[in-house]
XYZ file of C-alpha atoms in Angstrom:
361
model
C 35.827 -52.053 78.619
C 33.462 -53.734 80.914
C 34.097 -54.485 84.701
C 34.282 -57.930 84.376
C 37.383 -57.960 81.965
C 39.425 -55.980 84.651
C 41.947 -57.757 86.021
C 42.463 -57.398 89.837
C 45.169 -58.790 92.211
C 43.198 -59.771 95.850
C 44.433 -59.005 98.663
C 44.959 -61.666 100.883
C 46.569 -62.352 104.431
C 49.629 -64.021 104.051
C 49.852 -67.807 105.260
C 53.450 -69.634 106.480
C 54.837 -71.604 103.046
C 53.521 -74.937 103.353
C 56.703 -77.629 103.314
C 57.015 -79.012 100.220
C 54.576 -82.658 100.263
C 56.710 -86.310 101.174
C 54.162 -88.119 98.798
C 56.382 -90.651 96.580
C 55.505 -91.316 93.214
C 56.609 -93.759 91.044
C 56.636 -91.737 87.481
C 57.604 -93.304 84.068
C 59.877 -91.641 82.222
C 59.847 -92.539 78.644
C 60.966 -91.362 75.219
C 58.983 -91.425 71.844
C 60.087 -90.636 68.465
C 57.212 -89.697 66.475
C 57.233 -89.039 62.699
C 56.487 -85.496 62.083
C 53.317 -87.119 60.005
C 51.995 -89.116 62.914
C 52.410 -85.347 65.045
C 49.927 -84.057 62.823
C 48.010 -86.659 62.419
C 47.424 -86.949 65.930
C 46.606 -83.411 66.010
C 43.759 -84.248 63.771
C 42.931 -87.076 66.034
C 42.827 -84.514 68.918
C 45.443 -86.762 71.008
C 47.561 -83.857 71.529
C 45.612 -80.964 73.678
C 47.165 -77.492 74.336
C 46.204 -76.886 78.095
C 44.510 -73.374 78.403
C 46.495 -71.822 80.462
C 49.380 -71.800 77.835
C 49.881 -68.801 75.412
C 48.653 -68.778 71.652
C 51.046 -69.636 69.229
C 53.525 -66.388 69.295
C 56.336 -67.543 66.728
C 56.703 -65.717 63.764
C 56.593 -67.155 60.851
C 60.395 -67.007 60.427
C 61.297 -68.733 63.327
C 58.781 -71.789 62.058
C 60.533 -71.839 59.013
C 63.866 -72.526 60.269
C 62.508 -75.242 62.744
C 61.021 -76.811 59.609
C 64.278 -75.838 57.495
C 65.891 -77.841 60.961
C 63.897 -80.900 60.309
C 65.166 -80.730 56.335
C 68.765 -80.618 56.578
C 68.905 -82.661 59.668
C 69.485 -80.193 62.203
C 68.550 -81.277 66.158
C 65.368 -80.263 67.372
C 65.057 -79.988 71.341
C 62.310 -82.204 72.311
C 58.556 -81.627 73.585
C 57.194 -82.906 76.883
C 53.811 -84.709 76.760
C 51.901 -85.760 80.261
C 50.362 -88.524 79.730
C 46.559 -89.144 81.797
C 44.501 -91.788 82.628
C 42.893 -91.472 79.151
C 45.727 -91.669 77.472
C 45.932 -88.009 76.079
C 48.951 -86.370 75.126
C 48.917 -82.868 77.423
C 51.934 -80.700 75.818
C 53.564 -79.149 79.074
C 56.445 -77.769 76.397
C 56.618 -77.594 72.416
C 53.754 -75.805 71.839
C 55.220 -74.032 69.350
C 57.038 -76.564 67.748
C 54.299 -79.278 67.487
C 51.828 -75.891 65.639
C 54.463 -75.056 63.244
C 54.611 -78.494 62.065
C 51.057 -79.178 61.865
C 50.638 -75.649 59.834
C 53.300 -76.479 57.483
C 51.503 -79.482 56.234
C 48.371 -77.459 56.440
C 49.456 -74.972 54.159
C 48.876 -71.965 56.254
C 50.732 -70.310 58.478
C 49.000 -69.276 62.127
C 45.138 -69.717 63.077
C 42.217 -67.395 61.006
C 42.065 -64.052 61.314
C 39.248 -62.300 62.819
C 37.906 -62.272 58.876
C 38.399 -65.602 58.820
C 41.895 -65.205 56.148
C 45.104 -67.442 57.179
C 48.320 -66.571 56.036
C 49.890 -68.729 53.377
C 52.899 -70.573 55.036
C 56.186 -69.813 52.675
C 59.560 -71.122 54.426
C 60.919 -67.589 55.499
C 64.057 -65.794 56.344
C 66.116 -68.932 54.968
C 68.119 -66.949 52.434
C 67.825 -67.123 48.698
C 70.260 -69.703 48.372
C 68.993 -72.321 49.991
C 66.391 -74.844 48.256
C 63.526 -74.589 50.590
C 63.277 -70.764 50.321
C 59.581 -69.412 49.639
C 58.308 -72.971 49.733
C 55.227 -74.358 50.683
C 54.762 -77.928 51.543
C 53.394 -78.241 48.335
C 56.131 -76.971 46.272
C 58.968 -78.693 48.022
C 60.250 -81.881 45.365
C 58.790 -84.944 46.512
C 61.766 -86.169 48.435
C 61.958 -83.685 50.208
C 58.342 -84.124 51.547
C 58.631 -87.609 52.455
C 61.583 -86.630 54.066
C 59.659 -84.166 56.015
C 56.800 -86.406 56.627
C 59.506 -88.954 58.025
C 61.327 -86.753 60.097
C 61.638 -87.659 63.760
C 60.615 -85.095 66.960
C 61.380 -86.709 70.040
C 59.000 -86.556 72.806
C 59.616 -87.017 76.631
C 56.657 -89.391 77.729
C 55.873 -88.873 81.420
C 53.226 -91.153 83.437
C 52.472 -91.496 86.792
C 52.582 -95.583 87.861
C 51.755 -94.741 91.473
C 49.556 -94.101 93.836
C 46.944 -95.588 91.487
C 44.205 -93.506 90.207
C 45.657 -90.394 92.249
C 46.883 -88.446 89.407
C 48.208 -85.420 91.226
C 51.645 -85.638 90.141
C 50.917 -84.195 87.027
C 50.533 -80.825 89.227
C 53.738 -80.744 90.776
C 55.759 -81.743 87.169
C 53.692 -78.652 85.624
C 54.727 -76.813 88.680
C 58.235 -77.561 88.473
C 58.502 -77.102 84.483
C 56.454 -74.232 84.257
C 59.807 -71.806 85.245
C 59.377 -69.239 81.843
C 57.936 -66.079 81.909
C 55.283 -65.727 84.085
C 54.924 -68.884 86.361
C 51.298 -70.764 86.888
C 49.847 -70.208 90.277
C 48.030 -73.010 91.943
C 44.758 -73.065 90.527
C 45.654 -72.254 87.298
C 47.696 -75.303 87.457
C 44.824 -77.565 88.406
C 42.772 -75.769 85.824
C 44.848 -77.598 83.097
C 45.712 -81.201 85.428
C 42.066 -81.682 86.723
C 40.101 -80.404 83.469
C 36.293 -80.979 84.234
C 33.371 -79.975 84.556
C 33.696 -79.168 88.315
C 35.954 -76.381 87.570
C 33.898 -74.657 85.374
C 31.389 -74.985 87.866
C 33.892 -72.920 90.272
C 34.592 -69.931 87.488
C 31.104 -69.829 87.262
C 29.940 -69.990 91.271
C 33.369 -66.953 91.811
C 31.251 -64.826 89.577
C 28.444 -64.412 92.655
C 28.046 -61.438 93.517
C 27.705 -61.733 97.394
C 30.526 -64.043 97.051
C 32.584 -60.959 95.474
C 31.447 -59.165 98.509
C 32.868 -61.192 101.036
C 36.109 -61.549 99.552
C 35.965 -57.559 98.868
C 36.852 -57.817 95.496
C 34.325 -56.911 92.415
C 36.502 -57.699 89.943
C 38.235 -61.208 88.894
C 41.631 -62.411 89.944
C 43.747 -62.366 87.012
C 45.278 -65.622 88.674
C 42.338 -67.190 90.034
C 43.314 -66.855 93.377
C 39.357 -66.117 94.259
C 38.632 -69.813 92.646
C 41.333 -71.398 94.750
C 39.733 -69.714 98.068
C 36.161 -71.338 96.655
C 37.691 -74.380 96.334
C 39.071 -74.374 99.669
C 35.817 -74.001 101.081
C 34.511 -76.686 99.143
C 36.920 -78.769 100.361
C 36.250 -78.593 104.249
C 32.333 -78.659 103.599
C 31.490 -82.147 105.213
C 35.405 -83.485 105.486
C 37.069 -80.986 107.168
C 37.783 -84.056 109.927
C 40.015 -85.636 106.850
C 42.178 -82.578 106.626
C 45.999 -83.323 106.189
C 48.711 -80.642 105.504
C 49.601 -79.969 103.169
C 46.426 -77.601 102.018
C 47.895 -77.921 98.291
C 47.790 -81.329 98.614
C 44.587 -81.913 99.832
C 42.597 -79.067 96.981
C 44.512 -81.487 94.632
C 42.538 -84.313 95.994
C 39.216 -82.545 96.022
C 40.124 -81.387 92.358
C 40.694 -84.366 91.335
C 37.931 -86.484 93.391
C 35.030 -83.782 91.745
C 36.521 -83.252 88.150
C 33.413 -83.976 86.473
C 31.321 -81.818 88.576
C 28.217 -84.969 88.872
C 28.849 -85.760 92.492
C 25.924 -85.492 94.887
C 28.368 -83.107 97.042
C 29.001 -80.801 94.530
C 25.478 -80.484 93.079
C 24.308 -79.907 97.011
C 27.177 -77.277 97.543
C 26.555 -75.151 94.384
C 22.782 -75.512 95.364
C 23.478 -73.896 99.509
C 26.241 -71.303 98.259
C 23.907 -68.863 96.695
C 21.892 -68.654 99.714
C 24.759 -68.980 101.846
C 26.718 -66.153 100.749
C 23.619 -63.870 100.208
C 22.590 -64.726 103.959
C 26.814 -63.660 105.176
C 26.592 -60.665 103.119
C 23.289 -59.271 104.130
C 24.362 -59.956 108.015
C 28.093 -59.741 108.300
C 28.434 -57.171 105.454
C 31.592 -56.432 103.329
C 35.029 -57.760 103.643
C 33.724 -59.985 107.175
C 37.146 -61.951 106.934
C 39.621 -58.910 106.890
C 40.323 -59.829 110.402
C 43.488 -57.690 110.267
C 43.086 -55.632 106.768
C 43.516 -58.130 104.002
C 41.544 -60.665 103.649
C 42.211 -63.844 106.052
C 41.614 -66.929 104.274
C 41.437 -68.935 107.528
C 38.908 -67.201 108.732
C 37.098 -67.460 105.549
C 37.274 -71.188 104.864
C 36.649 -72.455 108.520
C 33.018 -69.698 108.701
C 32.140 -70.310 105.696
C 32.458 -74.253 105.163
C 30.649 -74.614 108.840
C 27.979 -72.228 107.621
C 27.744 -73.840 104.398
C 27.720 -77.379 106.037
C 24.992 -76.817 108.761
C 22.803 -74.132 106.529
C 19.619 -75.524 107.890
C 20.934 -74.784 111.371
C 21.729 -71.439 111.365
C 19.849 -68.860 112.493
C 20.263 -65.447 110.390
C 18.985 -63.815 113.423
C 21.453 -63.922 115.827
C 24.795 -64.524 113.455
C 26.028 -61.252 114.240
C 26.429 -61.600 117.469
C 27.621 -64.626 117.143
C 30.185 -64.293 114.980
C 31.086 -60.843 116.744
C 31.800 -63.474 119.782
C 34.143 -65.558 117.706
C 36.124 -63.279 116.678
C 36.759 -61.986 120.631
C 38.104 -65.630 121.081
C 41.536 -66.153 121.908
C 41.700 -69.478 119.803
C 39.882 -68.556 117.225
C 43.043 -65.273 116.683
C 45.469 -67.781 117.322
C 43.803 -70.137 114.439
C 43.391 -68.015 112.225
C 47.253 -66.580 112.898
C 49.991 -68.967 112.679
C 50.096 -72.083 111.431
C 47.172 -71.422 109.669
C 46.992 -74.827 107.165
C 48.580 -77.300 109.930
C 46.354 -80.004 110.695
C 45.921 -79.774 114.292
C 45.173 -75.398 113.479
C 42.755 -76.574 110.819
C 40.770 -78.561 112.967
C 41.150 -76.237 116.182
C 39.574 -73.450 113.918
C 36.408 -75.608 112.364
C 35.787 -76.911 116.328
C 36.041 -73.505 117.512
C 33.951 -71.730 115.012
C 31.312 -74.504 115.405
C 31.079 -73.823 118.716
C 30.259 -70.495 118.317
C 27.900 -70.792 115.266
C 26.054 -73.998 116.383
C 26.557 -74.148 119.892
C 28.353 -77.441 119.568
């Protein structure tokens, strides 16, 4: 296996939990009974989307059978969660599962293709020889029976943010909150699936960099993007690091959602200076130059970096050893990048502080 399919935990610094954020929202909450024929057909229509994040489709194809044996005796069916956006989508935060199996029943075929491009014939299983459905396909079930099917109601829980206007970020808390099975979604993976775009591909891609993989002393990807949320939070204080408010969640959320589809003239200017950027910290500073204390200190990181980043054609390769060597003898600059670390007034006592040891303002 390759290095770049290793997964890798980094090792990062740990920051004070941030207090959960006070921002109201006004969310609709709405139920929808769709026809198990309008679920596929929207399917079809692509108005349901799967985020990425989630797991393939893991049932067997016994337990789809009895959800669709559930649907033909009149059995209740717990319901699926949709998210609504701002384009009207359908994003499934639960009934994955549910919504395939119904969609592959009427297909005919149980599962997605094989790697030799076969699908598995999709025969109600494990129902017992006695009832009528057993070893059915859509196609053999009497005709009743299939408009039955095709009629058959799966509830959905609607929810849409009202308010703020156009500041979608609720959708990341309700996926935070709902997302309590198995393994739960860290931040960014979250915003992977709430602020879909263009921009974050152009993150993925710009965490690949090698000098970047330097700096954060870590060749290898973090299996839970932790190494694309530290990107982003540079990003994010590059030119409005004076609009900082805690929480830090709150305010990548913002930048997530602000840059989605990656056109804006910041981040085509960013993704153009961070090549250079990082080359230019790694050749001078060397390995690991934020492991102020052993792991890595994100502070540290996203205050040098974002000022470096901002002021590139002010710096002066020369003498940023020394300089930085300075900085990190100052008293506020430990304290900054110690306690506190993502409270306002520390966030803008680090980026003054680092300035004016970098640019001598």
């Amino acid at each position: 296996m390759g290095h770049e399919f290793l997964e890798e935990d980094i090792d990062i610094e740990e920051e004070a939990e941030e207090d959960d954020i006070s921002i109201t929202y006004d969310i609709a909450t709405y139920p929808s009974d769709f026809t198990l024929s309008g679920i596929a057909t929207m399917w079809l229509d692509k108005d349901i989307t799967i985020p990425d994040f989630q797991r393939e489709f893991v049932w067997s194809i016994r337990q789809s059978s009895l959800l669709i044996d559930s649907f033909l005796t009149g059995l209740p069916v717990p319901p699926v969660f949709f998210y609504i956006d701002d384009e009207n989508r359908n994003l499934v935060i639960d009934g994955q599962q549910r919504i395939l199996s119904v969609v592959f029943f009427f297909e005919g075929y149980f599962g997605k293709e094989s790697t030799q491009g076969r699908r598995l014939v999709f025969r109600l299983t494990g129902l017992g020889e006695k009832s009528p459905y057993h070893n059915k396909r859509y196609e053999d079930l009497e005709e009743s029976d299939q408009r039955k099917l095709r009629q058959a109601v799966l509830r959905a829980v609607n929810i849409r943010q009202l308010s703020p206007a156009g500041e979608g970020t609720s959708a990341y808390y309700i996926f935070e909150r709902l997302n309590t099975g198995g393994t739960p979604l860290r931040p960014q993976e979250i915003r992977n699936v709430v602020f879909r775009g263009e921009f974050n591909q152009l993150l993925k891609e710009a965490n690949k960099n090698s000098n970047w993989r330097t700096i954060i002393g870590k060749s290898y990807l973090d299996k839970h993007q932790k190494d694309v949320e530290l990107l982003l939070r540079v990003f994010s204080l590059v030119g409005t690091a004076k609009d900082y408010d805690k929480p830090m969640k709150e305010f990548l959320n913002f930048t997530m959602r602000k840059h989605r589809n990656g056109r804006s003239k910041k981040v085509v200017a960013f993704f153009d200076v961070f090549p250079k950027m990082t080359k230019i910290v790694a050749d001078v500073l060397g390995s690991k130059p934020f492991h102020l204390r052993g792991p890595l200190n994100v502070s540290a990181l996203d205050a040098v970096l974002s000022v470096l980043i901002e002021n590139h054609d002010k710096i002066d390769s020369q003498t940023l050893k020394d300089r930085y060597a300075e900085l990190k003898e100052d008293e506020l600059f430990n304290d900054v990048t110690g306690y506190n670390t993502t409270d306002t007034k520390t966030v803008e006592d680090r980026i003054r502080v680092v300035r004016k040891y970098l640019l001598d303002n």
